[in-house]
Coordinates of C-alpha atoms (C1' of nucleotides) in Angstrom, one line a residue:
Chain A
X1 CA 118.0 98.2 126.6
X2 CA 119.4 94.7 126.6
X3 CA 121.6 93.8 129.5
X4 CA 119.3 94.7 132.3
X5 CA 117.5 91.9 134.2
X6 CA 115.4 89.8 131.8
X7 CA 112.2 88.3 133.4
X8 CA 110.3 87.7 130.1
X9 CA 111.0 85.0 127.5
X10 CA 110.1 87.3 124.6
X11 CA 112.9 89.8 123.9
X12 CA 113.0 93.5 124.7
X13 CA 109.7 94.5 126.2
X14 CA 110.5 98.1 125.9
X15 CA 111.1 98.2 122.2
X16 CA 108.6 95.6 121.2
X17 CA 105.5 96.5 123.0
X18 CA 106.4 100.2 123.2
X19 CA 106.7 100.7 119.6
X20 CA 103.7 98.7 118.7
X21 CA 101.5 100.6 121.2
X22 CA 102.9 103.9 120.2
X23 CA 101.9 103.5 116.6
X24 CA 98.7 101.6 117.3
X25 CA 97.6 104.6 119.5
X26 CA 98.4 106.8 116.6
X27 CA 99.4 109.3 119.1
X28 CA 102.0 110.8 117.0
X29 CA 99.9 111.5 114.0
X30 CA 96.4 111.8 115.4
X31 CA 94.0 113.6 115.5
X32 CA 93.4 113.4 111.8
X33 CA 90.0 114.9 111.8
X34 CA 90.7 118.5 111.1
X35 CA 88.3 121.3 110.8
X36 CA 85.4 118.9 110.0
X37 CA 87.2 117.0 107.3
X38 CA 88.4 113.4 107.7
X39 CA 91.6 112.1 106.4
X40 CA 93.4 108.8 106.8
X41 CA 96.9 108.9 108.2
X42 CA 98.3 108.3 104.8
X43 CA 96.3 111.1 103.3
X44 CA 97.6 113.4 106.1
X45 CA 101.1 112.3 105.2
X46 CA 100.4 112.9 101.5
X47 CA 99.1 116.3 101.6
X48 CA 102.0 117.1 104.0
X49 CA 104.5 115.9 101.5
X50 CA 102.8 117.9 98.7
X51 CA 102.8 121.0 100.7
X52 CA 106.5 120.7 101.7
X53 CA 107.9 119.3 98.5
X54 CA 105.6 120.6 95.8
X55 CA 104.4 118.8 92.7
X56 CA 105.6 115.2 92.2
X57 CA 104.7 112.0 90.6
X58 CA 102.7 109.3 92.2
X59 CA 105.7 107.0 92.2
X60 CA 107.7 109.6 94.0
X61 CA 105.0 110.2 96.6
X62 CA 104.8 106.4 97.1
X63 CA 108.5 106.4 97.9
X64 CA 108.2 109.3 100.4
X65 CA 105.3 107.6 102.2
X66 CA 106.7 104.1 102.1
X67 CA 103.5 102.8 100.3
X68 CA 102.9 100.8 97.2
X69 CA 102.3 102.6 93.9
X70 CA 98.8 100.9 93.8
X71 CA 98.0 102.4 97.2
X72 CA 99.0 105.7 96.2
X73 CA 97.0 105.5 92.9
X74 CA 93.8 104.9 94.9
X75 CA 94.9 107.5 97.5
X76 CA 95.5 110.1 94.8
X77 CA 92.2 109.4 93.1
X78 CA 90.4 110.0 96.4
X79 CA 92.2 113.3 97.1
X80 CA 91.4 114.4 93.5
X81 CA 87.8 113.4 93.9
X82 CA 87.6 115.6 97.0
X83 CA 89.1 118.5 95.2
X84 CA 92.4 118.6 97.1
X85 CA 94.8 117.4 94.5
X86 CA 95.0 118.1 90.8
X87 CA 96.3 115.2 88.6
X88 CA 97.8 116.2 85.2
X89 CA 99.7 114.0 82.7
X90 CA 103.1 115.5 82.0
X91 CA 103.2 116.9 78.5
X92 CA 106.7 115.8 77.8
X93 CA 106.2 112.3 79.1
X94 CA 102.6 111.2 79.4
X95 CA 103.4 108.2 81.6
X96 CA 103.7 110.6 84.5
X97 CA 101.0 112.1 86.6
X98 CA 102.0 115.4 88.1
X99 CA 100.3 115.7 91.6
X100 CA 99.7 119.1 92.9
X101 CA 97.7 120.6 95.7
X102 CA 94.8 122.7 94.7
X103 CA 94.1 125.9 96.4
X104 CA 91.5 124.3 98.6
X105 CA 94.0 121.4 99.2
X106 CA 96.7 123.7 100.2
X107 CA 94.3 125.4 102.7
X108 CA 93.4 122.0 104.1
X109 CA 97.1 120.9 104.3
X110 CA 98.0 124.1 106.2
X111 CA 95.2 123.5 108.7
X112 CA 96.5 120.1 109.3
X113 CA 100.0 121.2 109.5
X114 CA 99.1 123.7 112.2
X115 CA 97.0 121.1 114.2
X116 CA 99.8 118.5 114.1
X117 CA 102.4 121.0 115.1
X118 CA 100.3 122.0 118.1
X119 CA 99.7 118.4 118.9
X120 CA 103.3 117.6 118.8
X121 CA 104.2 120.7 120.8
X122 CA 101.9 119.6 123.6
X123 CA 103.3 116.0 123.3
X124 CA 106.9 116.9 123.4
X125 CA 106.2 119.5 126.1
X126 CA 105.5 116.6 128.5
X127 CA 109.0 115.2 127.9
X128 CA 112.0 116.3 129.8
X129 CA 114.8 117.8 127.8
X130 CA 116.9 114.7 128.4
X131 CA 114.0 112.6 127.0
X132 CA 113.7 114.8 123.9
X133 CA 117.4 114.7 123.4
X134 CA 117.5 110.9 123.9
X135 CA 114.6 110.4 121.4
X136 CA 116.4 112.3 118.8
X137 CA 119.6 110.6 119.2
X138 CA 118.1 107.1 119.7
X139 CA 115.7 107.4 116.8
X140 CA 118.5 108.5 114.4
X141 CA 120.5 105.5 115.4
X142 CA 117.7 103.1 115.1
X143 CA 116.8 104.5 111.8
X144 CA 120.2 104.0 110.5
X145 CA 120.4 100.5 112.0
X146 CA 117.1 99.5 110.3
X147 CA 118.2 101.0 107.1
X148 CA 121.4 98.9 107.0
X149 CA 119.4 96.0 107.8
X150 CA 116.6 96.6 105.4
X151 CA 115.6 93.9 102.8
X152 CA 116.0 96.3 99.9
X153 CA 119.5 97.0 101.1
X154 CA 120.4 93.5 100.0
X155 CA 121.3 92.1 103.5
X156 CA 120.3 88.5 104.4
X157 CA 117.3 88.9 106.5
X158 CA 116.7 85.4 107.7
X159 CA 120.2 84.3 108.7
X160 CA 119.6 82.4 111.9
X161 CA 123.5 82.4 112.6
X162 CA 123.4 84.5 115.8
X163 CA 120.4 82.9 117.6
X164 CA 120.9 82.6 121.3
Chain B
X1 CA 113.6 118.1 118.3
X2 CA 111.6 121.2 118.1
X3 CA 113.4 124.4 118.4
X4 CA 115.9 123.8 115.7
X5 CA 115.6 125.5 112.4
X6 CA 112.3 124.6 110.7
X7 CA 112.3 124.6 107.0
X8 CA 109.2 122.6 106.3
X9 CA 105.6 123.6 106.9
X10 CA 104.6 120.2 108.3
X11 CA 105.8 119.5 111.8
X12 CA 108.6 117.5 113.1
X13 CA 110.0 115.6 110.2
X14 CA 112.1 113.4 112.4
X15 CA 109.3 112.0 114.4
X16 CA 106.7 112.0 111.8
X17 CA 108.4 110.4 108.8
X18 CA 110.8 108.5 111.0
X19 CA 108.3 106.7 113.1
X20 CA 106.1 105.9 110.1
X21 CA 109.0 104.5 108.1
X22 CA 110.3 102.5 111.1
X23 CA 107.1 100.7 111.5
X24 CA 106.3 100.3 107.9
X25 CA 109.7 98.6 107.4
X26 CA 108.6 96.3 110.2
X27 CA 112.3 96.2 111.2
X28 CA 111.5 95.9 114.8
X29 CA 109.4 92.8 114.6
X30 CA 110.3 91.1 111.4
X31 CA 111.2 88.5 110.4
X32 CA 108.0 86.7 111.3
X33 CA 108.5 83.7 109.3
X34 CA 110.0 81.3 111.7
X35 CA 111.1 77.8 111.2
X36 CA 108.9 77.5 108.2
X37 CA 105.7 78.8 109.7
X38 CA 104.2 82.0 108.9
X39 CA 102.7 84.4 111.5
X40 CA 101.4 87.8 111.2
X41 CA 102.8 90.5 113.4
X42 CA 99.9 90.4 115.7
X43 CA 100.1 86.6 115.9
X44 CA 103.7 87.0 116.9
X45 CA 102.7 89.5 119.6
X46 CA 99.9 87.2 120.7
X47 CA 101.9 84.0 121.2
X48 CA 104.5 86.2 122.9
X49 CA 102.1 87.5 125.5
X50 CA 100.7 84.1 126.1
X51 CA 104.2 82.8 126.6
X52 CA 105.2 85.5 129.1
X53 CA 101.9 86.1 130.9
X54 CA 100.3 82.7 130.7
X55 CA 96.5 82.0 130.2
X56 CA 94.2 85.0 129.8
X57 CA 90.9 86.1 128.3
X58 CA 90.5 87.4 124.7
X59 CA 89.6 90.7 126.1
X60 CA 92.8 90.9 128.1
X61 CA 94.9 89.8 125.1
X62 CA 93.2 92.6 123.1
X63 CA 94.3 95.1 125.8
X64 CA 97.9 94.0 125.8
X65 CA 98.1 94.0 122.0
X66 CA 96.2 97.2 121.4
X67 CA 93.6 95.5 119.1
X68 CA 89.9 95.3 119.1
X69 CA 88.3 92.3 120.7
X70 CA 86.8 91.5 117.3
X71 CA 90.2 91.3 115.8
X72 CA 91.5 89.1 118.6
X73 CA 88.4 86.8 118.3
X74 CA 89.5 86.0 114.7
X75 CA 93.1 85.9 115.6
X76 CA 92.5 83.4 118.4
X77 CA 90.3 81.3 116.2
X78 CA 93.2 81.1 113.8
X79 CA 95.8 80.1 116.3
X80 CA 93.4 77.5 117.6
X81 CA 92.8 76.1 114.1
X82 CA 96.6 75.8 113.7
X83 CA 96.8 74.0 117.1
X84 CA 98.9 76.5 118.9
X85 CA 96.3 77.9 121.3
X86 CA 93.6 76.1 123.3
X87 CA 90.4 77.9 124.0
X88 CA 88.2 76.7 126.8
X89 CA 85.2 78.4 128.5
X90 CA 85.9 79.2 132.0
X91 CA 83.8 76.9 134.2
X92 CA 83.0 79.5 136.8
X93 CA 82.0 82.1 134.3
X94 CA 81.3 80.8 130.9
X95 CA 81.4 84.2 129.2
X96 CA 85.1 83.9 129.3
X97 CA 87.5 82.1 127.0
X98 CA 90.7 81.0 128.6
X99 CA 93.4 81.2 126.0
X100 CA 96.4 79.1 126.5
X101 CA 99.4 77.9 124.5
X102 CA 99.4 74.2 123.5
X103 CA 102.6 72.3 123.9
X104 CA 103.2 72.8 120.1
X105 CA 102.3 76.5 120.6
X106 CA 104.8 76.9 123.3
X107 CA 107.4 75.4 121.1
X108 CA 106.6 77.8 118.3
X109 CA 106.6 80.8 120.7
X110 CA 110.0 79.9 122.1
X111 CA 111.4 79.6 118.6
X112 CA 110.1 83.0 117.7
X113 CA 111.3 84.5 120.9
X114 CA 114.8 83.2 120.1
X115 CA 114.6 84.5 116.6
X116 CA 113.4 87.8 117.7
X117 CA 115.9 88.3 120.4
X118 CA 118.7 87.6 118.0
X119 CA 117.2 89.9 115.6
X120 CA 117.1 92.7 118.2
X121 CA 120.5 92.0 119.4
X122 CA 121.9 92.4 115.9
X123 CA 119.9 95.6 115.5
X124 CA 120.8 97.2 118.7
X125 CA 124.4 96.1 118.2
X126 CA 124.6 98.6 115.4
X127 CA 123.8 101.4 117.8
X128 CA 126.3 103.3 119.9
X129 CA 125.8 103.0 123.7
X130 CA 124.6 106.7 123.7
X131 CA 122.0 105.8 121.1
X132 CA 120.8 102.8 123.0
X133 CA 120.5 104.9 126.2
X134 CA 118.9 107.7 124.4
X135 CA 116.4 105.4 122.9
X136 CA 115.4 103.8 126.2
X137 CA 115.1 107.2 127.9
X138 CA 113.3 108.9 125.0
X139 CA 110.9 106.1 124.4
X140 CA 109.9 105.9 128.1
X141 CA 109.1 109.5 128.1
X142 CA 107.3 109.4 124.8
X143 CA 105.2 106.4 126.0
X144 CA 104.3 108.3 129.2
X145 CA 103.4 111.4 127.3
X146 CA 101.3 109.4 124.9
X147 CA 99.6 107.6 127.7
X148 CA 98.6 110.8 129.4
X149 CA 97.1 111.9 126.3
X150 CA 95.5 108.7 125.3
X151 CA 91.7 108.5 124.7
X152 CA 91.1 105.8 127.2
X153 CA 92.9 107.8 129.8
X154 CA 90.0 110.2 129.8
X155 CA 91.6 113.2 128.1
X156 CA 89.6 115.3 125.8
X157 CA 90.5 113.9 122.4
X158 CA 87.3 114.1 120.6
X159 CA 84.6 115.2 123.1
X160 CA 82.4 112.1 123.4
X161 CA 79.6 114.1 124.5
X162 CA 78.7 115.6 121.0
X163 CA 80.8 113.6 118.7
X164 CA 77.8 111.4 117.5
Chain C
dT1 C1' 71.5 95.5 132.3
dA2 C1' 76.3 94.2 131.7
dA3 C1' 80.3 92.0 129.8
dG4 C1' 82.8 88.7 126.9
dA5 C1' 82.9 87.0 122.4
dT6 C1' 81.2 86.8 117.4
dT7 C1' 79.7 88.5 113.0
dG8 C1' 79.2 91.6 108.8
dA9 C1' 80.4 95.5 106.3
dA10 C1' 83.8 98.8 105.1
dC11 C1' 88.5 100.6 104.8
dT12 C1' 93.7 100.5 104.1
dC13 C1' 97.1 98.1 102.5
dT14 C1' 100.0 94.6 99.6
dC15 C1' 100.9 91.7 95.8
dA16 C1' 100.5 90.1 91.1
dA17 C1' 98.7 90.9 86.8
dT18 C1' 97.5 94.4 83.3
dC19 C1' 97.2 98.7 80.7
dT20 C1' 99.5 102.8 78.7
dT21 C1' 103.2 105.4 77.1
dA22 C1' 108.0 105.8 75.8
Chain D
dT1 C1' 111.5 96.2 76.9
dA2 C1' 110.9 99.5 80.4
dA3 C1' 108.5 102.6 83.6
dG4 C1' 104.3 104.8 85.5
dA5 C1' 99.8 104.0 86.7
dT6 C1' 95.6 101.0 87.3
dT7 C1' 92.9 97.0 88.6
dG8 C1' 91.4 92.7 91.1
dA9 C1' 92.0 89.5 94.8
dG10 C1' 93.1 88.8 99.4
dA11 C1' 94.8 89.9 104.2
dG12 C1' 94.3 92.5 108.7
dT13 C1' 92.0 95.9 111.0
dT14 C1' 88.0 98.8 112.9
dC15 C1' 83.2 99.9 113.9
dA16 C1' 78.5 98.7 114.8
dA17 C1' 75.3 95.3 115.7
dT18 C1' 74.4 90.8 117.6
dC19 C1' 74.7 86.6 120.3
dT20 C1' 75.6 84.4 124.9
dT21 C1' 76.1 84.2 129.7
dA22 C1' 75.7 86.3 134.1

DNA sequence: TAAGATTGAACTCTCAATCTTA
DNA sequence: TAAGATTGAGAGTTCAATCTTA
């Protein structure tokens, strides 16, 4: 990526604008209106995790989604209000909520999963095998590099030492 | 990516959660506190575009950033208030604002550019050559596939005819 | 009418403070 | 004290409606 001819002052057009646009467009997760019901991106992610992983606490869901516990608190309340998620205090430790898909919630989650899978199939079908392979390899590496560098990993994030 | 053994009901864990986490972590664009001044991600992008592309209208900036014109209106007002961007109505057509970095704005933008480049250098330095190559190839393909599928490209995403 | 820019309402999210249970 | 969950304030964004200029 770097090393090629650089015409712009800002770094790395491909990564920078590319990633931003990709996610802004929501192309990877949209559409999130499924079968007449509307869900936010985070709600789609949430029911997906509950479908795949089963019952869990709000704290655990927040970790999986990369959201604040306060956000998940409101998110879970919304899903409960719509009848897709049941929230029950854990008997042995009443600090915990146990989140679980209702029957209706499971139905919705499975519809979304099918929609999303079809969407991704179409999307990835437009890539060449080399591009699909490259994406898998490159994202894995990037994810690892970001994780090593993450704030919560204890790395100094604002070290200006290597500027230039 | 697809084609491998699928254990989860929701599609494509790698893409789905990976991308979401990547951007949540902000690892690609952070840090965006530079030399004592704070900028939002969108402000960083904005001064970057103005540095690279020169003067432009708010509409144009909104396109480049993938933001609504209303968002850019407030964003530009903020940058103007802080003395980094000059907004002048175009003489020949007073509907347009011409956005342009001030001298101070250019100084800030160049600092950010250096910070960001160093950050990306460190990040990409943690990837193997194969991963860097894969990322470039894969992202280019994904970007193309998303663009073909994008709403503004005229593809049937939500059938504008009856969506009211 | 059309196009660029602005405003107001609503939504998602974070952060800090607080409540509740252990 | 500690940990899970909730609440309130504030930021950034979108959408729809409006203002301004052509």
